[in-house]
Amino acid sequence: MSTGKSVWNRNSIKKPLLAYSNNKCAYCEQNISSTSNYMEVEHFLPKKPHSNLVLSWTNLLPACKRCNTSKGRYDPIADGMIINPADTYPQKHLYFSNLTLRYRDDIGERTIRTCNLNSTDRLFLVRSELHAAMHHSLERTRSDMKTYLAGDTSFEKEQQIVRSMDSILKSAGHERPYAAFLATSLLSDPTYLWLRGELEKCGLWNNLDHLEQSAKSVELAL
Ligand SMILES: [Zn+2]
């Protein structure tokens, strides 16, 4: 059923795009859904002059209203290539340094600028809050681990620590909102690395390793 005037703005197109992106904006990774007006169908090559591609799957991306508006009529062919999230691994062009997305080359620079991927009123704020929440969880888990290492080796304490790490790692899994930022922050965090080492020494790491692999798959480290 159509949800708007445009031929591409319908659920039969939006839903597969969202399924492919794990319900995330292809550019900024924020959560979006097909039922929200905030989700828009982005044309990587704009409708003008590429009218032959308005319904081509390879040209359609799920995007939030903010990113779609920022990109506007930018034409990657005429104006300079940017990252197409559907077929380009961003690690080649971008990396995170603290809260800031930085570029390795012209494609990365144009992508950040065109889609406003360091917007102070939105993405900086979101990253800051996510980082603070992750830091808090890591510190709480470090405190539990210290108690465990000091002698409270009860099964309950052990499970509490493993569950906490499981939850922290899942928040940075490839399918989660803002996964690239969270994975990059987490995997280089000194508290995380200390916890990982201690869990490994205690034989408690094995069941968490696949979650770390998921985070690593989207990490944008220098
Ligand atoms: Zn977005």
GROMACS .gro file of C-alpha atoms and ligand atoms in nm:
model
  223
    1MET     CA    1   0.000   0.000   0.000
    2SER     CA    2   0.129   0.343  -0.088
    3THR     CA    3   0.221   0.568   0.203
    4GLY     CA    4   0.275   0.879  -0.007
    5LYS     CA    5   0.258   1.035  -0.347
    6SER     CA    6   0.589   0.903  -0.476
    7VAL     CA    7   0.614   0.565  -0.642
    8TRP     CA    8   0.915   0.469  -0.425
    9ASN     CA    9   0.753   0.585  -0.102
   10ARG     CA   10   0.563   0.268  -0.023
   11ASN     CA   11   0.601  -0.015   0.224
   12SER     CA   12   0.683  -0.275  -0.042
   13ILE     CA   13   1.001  -0.075  -0.103
   14LYS     CA   14   1.068   0.061   0.245
   15LYS     CA   15   1.045  -0.270   0.430
   16PRO     CA   16   1.310  -0.462   0.231
   17LEU     CA   17   1.541  -0.160   0.250
   18LEU     CA   18   1.502  -0.146   0.628
   19ALA     CA   19   1.548  -0.522   0.662
   20TYR     CA   20   1.874  -0.490   0.473
   21SER     CA   21   1.997  -0.207   0.698
   22ASN     CA   22   1.868  -0.351   1.030
   23ASN     CA   23   1.621  -0.060   1.055
   24LYS     CA   24   1.898   0.198   1.047
   25CYS     CA   25   1.962   0.508   0.841
   26ALA     CA   26   2.227   0.407   0.586
   27TYR     CA   27   2.430   0.721   0.661
   28CYS     CA   28   2.404   0.813   1.029
   29GLU     CA   29   2.292   0.471   1.167
   30GLN     CA   30   2.007   0.607   1.370
   31ASN     CA   31   1.709   0.378   1.418
   32ILE     CA   32   1.425   0.437   1.172
   33SER     CA   33   1.111   0.241   1.090
   34SER     CA   34   0.882   0.208   0.791
   35THR     CA   35   0.586   0.333   0.993
   36SER     CA   36   0.761   0.654   1.085
   37ASN     CA   37   0.755   0.956   0.857
   38TYR     CA   38   1.114   1.000   0.966
   39MET     CA   39   1.220   0.717   0.734
   40GLU     CA   40   1.270   0.823   0.374
   41VAL     CA   41   1.380   0.641   0.062
   42GLU     CA   42   1.706   0.801  -0.045
   43HIS     CA   43   1.820   0.799  -0.407
   44PHE     CA   44   2.198   0.768  -0.405
   45LEU     CA   45   2.204   0.912  -0.755
   46PRO     CA   46   1.937   1.184  -0.738
   47LYS     CA   47   1.608   1.164  -0.923
   48LYS     CA   48   1.724   1.450  -1.144
   49PRO     CA   49   1.905   1.383  -1.371
   50HIS     CA   50   1.897   1.007  -1.301
   51SER     CA   51   1.524   0.957  -1.361
   52ASN     CA   52   1.588   0.610  -1.504
   53LEU     CA   53   1.707   0.495  -1.158
   54VAL     CA   54   1.420   0.615  -0.937
   55LEU     CA   55   1.304   0.257  -0.883
   56SER     CA   56   1.633   0.075  -0.922
   57TRP     CA   57   1.707  -0.126  -0.606
   58THR     CA   58   2.076  -0.060  -0.637
   59ASN     CA   59   2.007   0.314  -0.618
   60LEU     CA   60   1.775   0.312  -0.314
   61LEU     CA   61   1.881   0.348   0.049
   62PRO     CA   62   1.685   0.383   0.373
   63ALA     CA   63   1.768   0.719   0.527
   64CYS     CA   64   1.644   0.941   0.805
   65LYS     CA   65   1.484   1.271   0.713
   66ARG     CA   66   1.786   1.466   0.837
   67CYS     CA   67   2.044   1.280   0.626
   68ASN     CA   68   1.818   1.272   0.321
   69THR     CA   69   1.763   1.646   0.350
   70SER     CA   70   2.135   1.714   0.402
   71LYS     CA   71   2.229   1.516   0.094
   72GLY     CA   72   1.950   1.686  -0.103
   73ARG     CA   73   2.021   1.696  -0.474
   74TYR     CA   74   2.389   1.614  -0.439
   75ASP     CA   75   2.490   1.403  -0.738
   76PRO     CA   76   2.790   1.177  -0.660
   77ILE     CA   77   2.870   1.145  -1.029
   78ALA     CA   78   2.864   1.516  -1.114
   79ASP     CA   79   2.965   1.662  -0.777
   80GLY     CA   80   3.222   1.408  -0.654
   81MET     CA   81   3.185   1.050  -0.536
   82ILE     CA   82   3.078   0.983  -0.178
   83ILE     CA   83   3.047   0.654   0.007
   84ASN     CA   84   2.756   0.442  -0.111
   85PRO     CA   85   2.674   0.251   0.210
   86ALA     CA   86   2.516  -0.027   0.004
   87ASP     CA   87   2.840  -0.136  -0.155
   88THR     CA   88   3.132   0.040   0.014
   89TYR     CA   89   3.295  -0.048   0.342
   90PRO     CA   90   3.335   0.289   0.520
   91GLN     CA   91   3.655   0.183   0.704
   92LYS     CA   92   3.845   0.254   0.383
   93HIS     CA   93   3.743   0.621   0.394
   94LEU     CA   94   3.643   0.708   0.751
   95TYR     CA   95   3.744   0.657   1.112
   96PHE     CA   96   3.630   0.781   1.451
   97SER     CA   97   3.845   0.992   1.679
   98ASN     CA   98   3.657   1.028   2.006
   99LEU     CA   99   3.318   1.179   1.913
  100THR     CA  100   3.426   1.296   1.569
  101LEU     CA  101   3.406   1.112   1.242
  102ARG     CA  102   3.722   1.183   1.043
  103TYR     CA  103   3.821   1.115   0.684
  104ARG     CA  104   4.110   0.931   0.524
  105ASP     CA  105   4.050   1.063   0.171
  106ASP     CA  106   3.838   1.294  -0.047
  107ILE     CA  107   3.551   1.045  -0.065
  108GLY     CA  108   3.534   1.034   0.313
  109GLU     CA  109   3.558   1.414   0.343
  110ARG     CA  110   3.277   1.468   0.091
  111THR     CA  111   3.060   1.205   0.264
  112ILE     CA  112   3.091   1.372   0.605
  113ARG     CA  113   3.027   1.718   0.457
  114THR     CA  114   2.739   1.618   0.227
  115CYS     CA  115   2.549   1.419   0.489
  116ASN     CA  116   2.650   1.643   0.782
  117LEU     CA  117   2.777   1.343   0.978
  118ASN     CA  118   2.935   1.552   1.254
  119SER     CA  119   2.634   1.771   1.324
  120THR     CA  120   2.678   1.928   1.666
  121ASP     CA  121   2.307   1.959   1.742
  122ARG     CA  122   2.235   1.594   1.680
  123LEU     CA  123   2.512   1.338   1.624
  124PHE     CA  124   2.769   1.486   1.866
  125LEU     CA  125   2.503   1.491   2.133
  126VAL     CA  126   2.391   1.133   2.066
  127ARG     CA  127   2.751   1.004   2.060
  128SER     CA  128   2.829   1.185   2.382
  129GLU     CA  129   2.530   1.029   2.560
  130LEU     CA  130   2.601   0.683   2.424
  131HIS     CA  131   2.964   0.708   2.528
  132ALA     CA  132   2.870   0.819   2.879
  133ALA     CA  133   2.627   0.527   2.918
  134MET     CA  134   2.886   0.279   2.794
  135HIS     CA  135   3.152   0.422   3.024
  136HIS     CA  136   2.914   0.390   3.319
  137SER     CA  137   2.839   0.023   3.237
  138LEU     CA  138   3.207  -0.056   3.196
  139GLU     CA  139   3.301   0.106   3.527
  140ARG     CA  140   3.025  -0.084   3.709
  141THR     CA  141   3.145  -0.410   3.554
  142ARG     CA  142   3.505  -0.332   3.647
  143SER     CA  143   3.395  -0.286   4.008
  144ASP     CA  144   3.219  -0.626   3.999
  145MET     CA  145   3.527  -0.785   3.845
  146LYS     CA  146   3.750  -0.644   4.120
  147THR     CA  147   3.516  -0.794   4.382
  148TYR     CA  148   3.531  -1.126   4.198
  149LEU     CA  149   3.910  -1.119   4.181
  150ALA     CA  150   3.927  -1.028   4.550
  151GLY     CA  151   3.759  -1.356   4.639
  152ASP     CA  152   3.384  -1.338   4.573
  153THR     CA  153   3.392  -1.612   4.311
  154SER     CA  154   3.029  -1.713   4.358
  155PHE     CA  155   2.839  -1.837   4.055
  156GLU     CA  156   2.602  -1.540   4.089
  157LYS     CA  157   2.887  -1.287   4.074
  158GLU     CA  158   3.043  -1.469   3.780
  159GLN     CA  159   2.714  -1.466   3.588
  160GLN     CA  160   2.653  -1.101   3.673
  161ILE     CA  161   2.985  -1.003   3.517
  162VAL     CA  162   2.934  -1.216   3.207
  163ARG     CA  163   2.581  -1.080   3.159
  164SER     CA  164   2.708  -0.723   3.189
  165MET     CA  165   2.978  -0.778   2.928
  166ASP     CA  166   2.727  -0.956   2.706
  167SER     CA  167   2.497  -0.655   2.725
  168ILE     CA  168   2.776  -0.402   2.663
  169LEU     CA  169   2.903  -0.595   2.362
  170LYS     CA  170   2.553  -0.640   2.221
  171SER     CA  171   2.498  -0.264   2.234
  172ALA     CA  172   2.788  -0.233   1.986
  173GLY     CA  173   2.679  -0.524   1.763
  174HIS     CA  174   2.669  -0.459   1.391
  175GLU     CA  175   2.288  -0.454   1.379
  176ARG     CA  176   2.244  -0.193   1.653
  177PRO     CA  177   2.191   0.184   1.605
  178TYR     CA  178   2.519   0.381   1.597
  179ALA     CA  179   2.713   0.052   1.600
  180ALA     CA  180   3.016   0.195   1.418
  181PHE     CA  181   3.065   0.463   1.682
  182LEU     CA  182   2.993   0.234   1.977
  183ALA     CA  183   3.213  -0.049   1.849
  184THR     CA  184   3.504   0.188   1.787
  185SER     CA  185   3.472   0.345   2.133
  186LEU     CA  186   3.432   0.015   2.310
  187LEU     CA  187   3.706  -0.189   2.146
  188SER     CA  188   3.975   0.067   2.230
  189ASP     CA  189   3.851   0.149   2.579
  190PRO     CA  190   4.116   0.067   2.846
  191THR     CA  191   3.853  -0.059   3.093
  192TYR     CA  192   3.705  -0.286   2.828
  193LEU     CA  193   4.049  -0.422   2.737
  194TRP     CA  194   4.129  -0.487   3.104
  195LEU     CA  195   3.796  -0.666   3.157
  196ARG     CA  196   3.846  -0.873   2.844
  197GLY     CA  197   4.191  -0.981   2.963
  198GLU     CA  198   4.069  -1.076   3.310
  199LEU     CA  199   3.771  -1.267   3.171
  200GLU     CA  200   4.002  -1.458   2.940
  201LYS     CA  201   4.234  -1.550   3.229
  202CYS     CA  202   3.933  -1.674   3.427
  203GLY     CA  203   3.801  -1.881   3.135
  204LEU     CA  204   3.488  -1.665   3.104
  205TRP     CA  205   3.551  -1.508   2.764
  206ASN     CA  206   3.468  -1.782   2.512
  207ASN     CA  207   3.094  -1.722   2.496
  208LEU     CA  208   3.149  -1.350   2.443
  209ASP     CA  209   3.394  -1.374   2.156
  210HIS     CA  210   3.132  -1.387   1.879
  211LEU     CA  211   2.984  -1.061   2.009
  212GLU     CA  212   3.323  -0.894   1.989
  213GLN     CA  213   3.357  -1.019   1.631
  214SER     CA  214   3.022  -0.856   1.545
  215ALA     CA  215   3.143  -0.524   1.689
  216LYS     CA  216   3.477  -0.557   1.508
  217SER     CA  217   3.297  -0.596   1.176
  218VAL     CA  218   3.172  -0.234   1.193
  219GLU     CA  219   3.457  -0.073   1.387
  220LEU     CA  220   3.597   0.247   1.230
  221ALA     CA  221   3.932   0.265   1.407
  222LEU     CA  222   4.229   0.473   1.293
  223ZN      ZN  223   2.054   0.958   0.903
   0.00000   0.00000   0.00000
